[in-house]
Coordinates of N, CA, C and O and ligand atoms in Angstrom, one line a residue:
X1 N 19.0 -12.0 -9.4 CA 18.0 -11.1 -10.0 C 18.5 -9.6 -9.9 O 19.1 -9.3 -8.9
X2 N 18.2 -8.9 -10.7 CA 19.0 -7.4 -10.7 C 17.8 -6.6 -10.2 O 16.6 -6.5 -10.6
X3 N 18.3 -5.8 -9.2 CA 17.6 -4.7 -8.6 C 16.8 -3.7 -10.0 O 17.4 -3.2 -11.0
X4 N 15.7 -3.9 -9.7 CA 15.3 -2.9 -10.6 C 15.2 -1.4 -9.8 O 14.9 -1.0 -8.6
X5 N 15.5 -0.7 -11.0 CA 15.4 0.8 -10.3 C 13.8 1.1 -10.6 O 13.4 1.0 -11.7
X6 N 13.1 1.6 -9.5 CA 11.6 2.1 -9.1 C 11.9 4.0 -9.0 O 12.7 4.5 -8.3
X7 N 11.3 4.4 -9.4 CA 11.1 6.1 -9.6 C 10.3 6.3 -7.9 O 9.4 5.6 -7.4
X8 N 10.9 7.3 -7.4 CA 10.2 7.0 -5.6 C 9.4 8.2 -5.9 O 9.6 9.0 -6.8
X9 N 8.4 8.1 -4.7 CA 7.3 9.3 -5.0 C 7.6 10.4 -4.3 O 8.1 10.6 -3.2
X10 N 7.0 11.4 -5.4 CA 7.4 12.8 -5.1 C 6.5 13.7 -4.7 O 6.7 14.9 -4.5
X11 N 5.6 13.3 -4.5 CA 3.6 13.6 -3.5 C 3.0 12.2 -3.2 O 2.9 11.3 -4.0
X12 N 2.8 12.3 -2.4 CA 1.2 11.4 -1.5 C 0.4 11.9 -1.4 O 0.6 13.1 -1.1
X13 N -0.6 11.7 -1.6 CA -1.9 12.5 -0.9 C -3.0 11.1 -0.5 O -3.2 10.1 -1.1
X14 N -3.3 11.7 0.5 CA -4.4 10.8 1.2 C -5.5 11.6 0.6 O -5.5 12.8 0.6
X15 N -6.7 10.7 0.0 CA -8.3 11.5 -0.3 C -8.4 11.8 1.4 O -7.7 11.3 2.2
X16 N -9.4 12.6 1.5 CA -10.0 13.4 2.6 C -10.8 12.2 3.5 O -10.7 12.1 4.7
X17 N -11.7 11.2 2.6 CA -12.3 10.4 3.3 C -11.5 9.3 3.9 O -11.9 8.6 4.8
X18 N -10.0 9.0 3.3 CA -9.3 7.9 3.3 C -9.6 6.7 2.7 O -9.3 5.6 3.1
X19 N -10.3 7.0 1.8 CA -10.6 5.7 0.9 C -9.5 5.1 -0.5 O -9.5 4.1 -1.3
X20 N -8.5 6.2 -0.3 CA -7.9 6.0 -1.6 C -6.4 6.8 -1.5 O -6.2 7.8 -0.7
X21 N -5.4 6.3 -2.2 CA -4.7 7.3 -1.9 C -3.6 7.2 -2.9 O -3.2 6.1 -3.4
X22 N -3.2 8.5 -3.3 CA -2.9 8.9 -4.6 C -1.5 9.7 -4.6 O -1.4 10.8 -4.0
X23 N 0.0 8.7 -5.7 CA 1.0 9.0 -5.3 C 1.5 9.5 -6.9 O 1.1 9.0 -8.0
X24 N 2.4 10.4 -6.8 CA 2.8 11.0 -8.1 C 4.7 10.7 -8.3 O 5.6 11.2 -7.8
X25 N 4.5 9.9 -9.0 CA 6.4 9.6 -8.9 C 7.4 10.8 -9.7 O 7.1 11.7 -10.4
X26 N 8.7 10.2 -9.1 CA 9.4 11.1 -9.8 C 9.4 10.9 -11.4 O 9.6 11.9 -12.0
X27 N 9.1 9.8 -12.1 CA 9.0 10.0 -13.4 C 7.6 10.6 -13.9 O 7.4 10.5 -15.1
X28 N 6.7 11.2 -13.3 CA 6.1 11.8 -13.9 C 4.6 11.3 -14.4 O 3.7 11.9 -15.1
X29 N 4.7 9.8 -13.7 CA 3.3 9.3 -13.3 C 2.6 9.3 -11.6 O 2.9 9.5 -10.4
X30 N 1.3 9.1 -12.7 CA 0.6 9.0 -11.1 C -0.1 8.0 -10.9 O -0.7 7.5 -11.9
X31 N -0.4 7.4 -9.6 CA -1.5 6.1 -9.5 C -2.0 6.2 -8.1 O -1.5 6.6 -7.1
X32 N -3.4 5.8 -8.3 CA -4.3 6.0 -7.1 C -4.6 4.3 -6.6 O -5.0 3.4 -7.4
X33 N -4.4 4.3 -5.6 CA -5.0 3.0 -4.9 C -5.7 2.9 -3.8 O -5.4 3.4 -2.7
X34 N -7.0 2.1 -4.1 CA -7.5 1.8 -3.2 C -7.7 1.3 -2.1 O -7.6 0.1 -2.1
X35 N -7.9 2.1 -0.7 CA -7.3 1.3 0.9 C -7.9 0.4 1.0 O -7.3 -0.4 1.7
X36 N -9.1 0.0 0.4 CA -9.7 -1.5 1.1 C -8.9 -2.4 0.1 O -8.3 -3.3 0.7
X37 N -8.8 -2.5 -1.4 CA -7.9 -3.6 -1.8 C -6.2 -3.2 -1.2 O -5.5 -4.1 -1.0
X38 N -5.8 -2.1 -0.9 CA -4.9 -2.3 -0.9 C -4.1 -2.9 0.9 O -3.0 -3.3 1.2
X39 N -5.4 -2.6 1.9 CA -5.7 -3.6 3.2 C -5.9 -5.3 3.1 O -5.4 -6.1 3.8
X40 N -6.8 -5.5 1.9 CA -7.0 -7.0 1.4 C -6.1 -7.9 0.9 O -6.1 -9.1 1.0
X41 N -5.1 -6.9 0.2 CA -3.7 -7.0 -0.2 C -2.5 -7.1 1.1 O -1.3 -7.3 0.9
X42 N -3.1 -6.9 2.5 CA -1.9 -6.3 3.1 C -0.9 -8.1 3.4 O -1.3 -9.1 3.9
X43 N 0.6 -7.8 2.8 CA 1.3 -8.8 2.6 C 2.2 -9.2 3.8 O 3.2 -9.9 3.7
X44 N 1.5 -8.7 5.3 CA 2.2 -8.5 6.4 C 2.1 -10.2 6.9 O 1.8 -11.1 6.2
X45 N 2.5 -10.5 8.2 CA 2.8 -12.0 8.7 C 1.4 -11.9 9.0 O 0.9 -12.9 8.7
X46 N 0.6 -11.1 9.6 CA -1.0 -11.7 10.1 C -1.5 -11.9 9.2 O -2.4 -12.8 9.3
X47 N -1.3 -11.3 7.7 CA -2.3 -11.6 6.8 C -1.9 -12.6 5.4 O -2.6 -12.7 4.3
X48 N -0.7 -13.4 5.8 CA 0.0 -13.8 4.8 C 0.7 -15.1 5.9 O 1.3 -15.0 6.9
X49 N 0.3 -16.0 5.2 CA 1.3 -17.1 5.8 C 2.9 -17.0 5.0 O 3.0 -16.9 3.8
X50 N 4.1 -17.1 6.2 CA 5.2 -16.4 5.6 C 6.0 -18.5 5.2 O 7.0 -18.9 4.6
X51 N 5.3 -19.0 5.8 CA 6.1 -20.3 5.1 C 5.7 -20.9 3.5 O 6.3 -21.4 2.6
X52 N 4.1 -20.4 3.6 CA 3.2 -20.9 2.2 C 3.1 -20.1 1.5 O 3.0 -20.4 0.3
X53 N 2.9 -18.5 2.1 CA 2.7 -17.4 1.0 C 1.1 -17.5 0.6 O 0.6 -17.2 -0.5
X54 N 0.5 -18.1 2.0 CA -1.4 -18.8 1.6 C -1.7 -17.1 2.3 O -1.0 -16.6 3.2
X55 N -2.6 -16.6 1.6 CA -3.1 -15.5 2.2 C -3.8 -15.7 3.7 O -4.7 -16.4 3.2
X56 N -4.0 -15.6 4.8 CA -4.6 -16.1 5.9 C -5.8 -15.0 6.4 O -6.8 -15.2 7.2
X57 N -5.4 -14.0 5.8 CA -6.6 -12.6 6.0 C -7.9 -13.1 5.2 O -7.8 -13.5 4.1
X58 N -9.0 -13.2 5.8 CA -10.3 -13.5 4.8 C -10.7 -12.0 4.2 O -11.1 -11.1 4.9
X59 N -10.4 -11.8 3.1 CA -11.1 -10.3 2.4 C -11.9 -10.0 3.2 O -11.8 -9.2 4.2
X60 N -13.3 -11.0 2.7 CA -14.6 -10.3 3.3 C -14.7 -9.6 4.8 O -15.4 -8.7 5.1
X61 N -13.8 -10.2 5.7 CA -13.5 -9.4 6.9 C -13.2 -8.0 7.4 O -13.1 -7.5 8.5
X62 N -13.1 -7.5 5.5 CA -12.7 -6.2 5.7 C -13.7 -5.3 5.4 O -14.4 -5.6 4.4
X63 N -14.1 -4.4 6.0 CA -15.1 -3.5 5.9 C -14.8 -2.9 4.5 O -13.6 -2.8 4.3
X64 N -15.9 -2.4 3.2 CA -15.9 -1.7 2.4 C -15.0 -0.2 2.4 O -14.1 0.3 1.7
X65 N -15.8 0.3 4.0 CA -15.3 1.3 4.4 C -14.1 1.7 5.0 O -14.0 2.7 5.7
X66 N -13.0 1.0 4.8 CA -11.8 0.6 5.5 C -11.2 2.3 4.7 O -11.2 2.7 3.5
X67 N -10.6 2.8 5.9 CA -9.5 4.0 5.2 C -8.2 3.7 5.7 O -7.7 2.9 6.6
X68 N -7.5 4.9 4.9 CA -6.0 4.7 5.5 C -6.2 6.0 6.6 O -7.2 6.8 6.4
X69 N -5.5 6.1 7.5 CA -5.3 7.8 8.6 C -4.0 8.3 8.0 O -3.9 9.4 7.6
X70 N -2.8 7.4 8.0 CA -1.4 7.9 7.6 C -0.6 7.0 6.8 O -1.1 6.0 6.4
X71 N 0.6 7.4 6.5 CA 1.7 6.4 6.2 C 3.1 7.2 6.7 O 3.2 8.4 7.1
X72 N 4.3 6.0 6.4 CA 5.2 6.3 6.7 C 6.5 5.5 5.7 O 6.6 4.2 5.8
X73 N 7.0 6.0 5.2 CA 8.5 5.8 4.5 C 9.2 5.0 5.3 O 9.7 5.4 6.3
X74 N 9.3 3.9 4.8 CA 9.9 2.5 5.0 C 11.3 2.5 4.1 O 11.3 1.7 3.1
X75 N 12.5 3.3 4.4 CA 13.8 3.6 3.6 C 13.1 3.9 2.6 O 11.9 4.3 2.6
X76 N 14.0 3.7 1.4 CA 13.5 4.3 0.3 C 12.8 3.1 -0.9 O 13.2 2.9 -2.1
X77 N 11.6 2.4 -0.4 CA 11.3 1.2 -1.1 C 9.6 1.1 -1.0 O 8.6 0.7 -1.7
X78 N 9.8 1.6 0.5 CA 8.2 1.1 0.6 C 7.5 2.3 1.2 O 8.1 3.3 1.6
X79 N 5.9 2.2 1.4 CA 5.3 2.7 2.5 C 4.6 1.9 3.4 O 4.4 0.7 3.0
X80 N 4.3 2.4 4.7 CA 3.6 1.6 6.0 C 2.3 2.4 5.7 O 2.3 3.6 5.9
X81 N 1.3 1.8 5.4 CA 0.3 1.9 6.2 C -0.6 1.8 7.2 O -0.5 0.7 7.9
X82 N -1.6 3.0 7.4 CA -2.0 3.0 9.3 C -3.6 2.6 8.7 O -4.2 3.6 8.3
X83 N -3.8 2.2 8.7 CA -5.4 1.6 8.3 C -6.9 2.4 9.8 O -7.1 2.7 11.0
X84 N -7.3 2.5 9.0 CA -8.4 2.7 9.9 C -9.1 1.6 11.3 O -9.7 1.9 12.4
X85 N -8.8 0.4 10.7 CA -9.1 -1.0 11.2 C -8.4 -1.2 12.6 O -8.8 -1.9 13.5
X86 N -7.3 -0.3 12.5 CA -6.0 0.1 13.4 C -5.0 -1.3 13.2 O -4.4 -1.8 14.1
X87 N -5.1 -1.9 11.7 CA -4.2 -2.4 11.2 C -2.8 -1.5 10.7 O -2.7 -0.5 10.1
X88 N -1.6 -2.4 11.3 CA -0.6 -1.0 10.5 C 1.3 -2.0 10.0 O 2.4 -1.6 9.5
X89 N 0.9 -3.2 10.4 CA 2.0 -4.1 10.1 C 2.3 -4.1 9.0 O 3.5 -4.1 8.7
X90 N 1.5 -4.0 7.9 CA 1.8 -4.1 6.0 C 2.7 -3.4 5.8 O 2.6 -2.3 6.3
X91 N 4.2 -3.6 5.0 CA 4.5 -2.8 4.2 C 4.6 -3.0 2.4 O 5.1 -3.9 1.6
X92 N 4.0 -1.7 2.1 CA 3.7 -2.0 0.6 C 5.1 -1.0 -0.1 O 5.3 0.2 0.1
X93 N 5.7 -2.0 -1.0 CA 6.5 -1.6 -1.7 C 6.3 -0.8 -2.7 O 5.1 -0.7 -3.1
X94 N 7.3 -0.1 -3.2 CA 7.0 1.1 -4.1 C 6.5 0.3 -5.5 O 5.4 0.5 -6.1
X95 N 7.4 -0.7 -5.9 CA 7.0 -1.7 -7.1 C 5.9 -2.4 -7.3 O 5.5 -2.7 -8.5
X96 N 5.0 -2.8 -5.8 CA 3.9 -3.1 -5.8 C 2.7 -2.0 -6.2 O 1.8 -2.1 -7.0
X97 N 3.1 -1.0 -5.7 CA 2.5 0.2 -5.3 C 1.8 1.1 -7.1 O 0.8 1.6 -7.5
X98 N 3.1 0.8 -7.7 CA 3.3 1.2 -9.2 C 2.4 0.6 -10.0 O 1.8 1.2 -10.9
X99 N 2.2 -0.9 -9.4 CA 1.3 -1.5 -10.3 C -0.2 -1.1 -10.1 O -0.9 -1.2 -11.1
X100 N -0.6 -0.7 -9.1 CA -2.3 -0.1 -9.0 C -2.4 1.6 -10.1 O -2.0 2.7 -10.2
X101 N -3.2 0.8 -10.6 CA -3.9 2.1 -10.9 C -5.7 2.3 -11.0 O -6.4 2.6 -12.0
X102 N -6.0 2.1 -10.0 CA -7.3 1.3 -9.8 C -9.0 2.3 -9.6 O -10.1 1.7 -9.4
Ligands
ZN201 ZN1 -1.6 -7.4 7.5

């Protein structure tokens, strides 16, 4: 499969409340994603069975109110998020990341 090339982001911003958070790429789009789907989403080994790919996280377990506090640049592919929950194992890819626009 051929690497696709992904445009890496050129601002972050976290909303104030941490409910959302909103990245502007170098091509010149932007997309906002939401921390509680994108916590419900998190594709880490606690929350993802890594032999089945069965999600093992129950959604509902996640508070509405779930924010992000930070992130952190995972080479040049992904971000880490620091969850409010003081969840912080997920890393969400820039490709995944592209597709929210929520
Ligand atoms: Zn997780």
């Amino acid at each position: 499969m051929a690497l696709k090339r992904i445009p890496v982001p050129t601002e972050v911003k976290i909303a104030d409340d941490g409910g959302a958070i909103e990245i502007r790429w170098a091509d010149g789009r932007s997309t906002r994603s939401q921390a509680t789907t994108l916590r419900r989403q998190c594709p880490c080994a606690g929350c993802v069975d890594e032999m089945t790919g069965r999600r093992t996280l129950d959604p509902d377990s996640i508070p509405n109110n779930v924010g992000i506090r930070n992130y952190e640049w995972v080479g040049r592919y992904a971000f880490q998020f620091y969850f409010s929950d003081s969840h912080n194992t997920g890393i969400f890819t820039f490709e995944k990341l592209r597709e929210d626009n929520q």
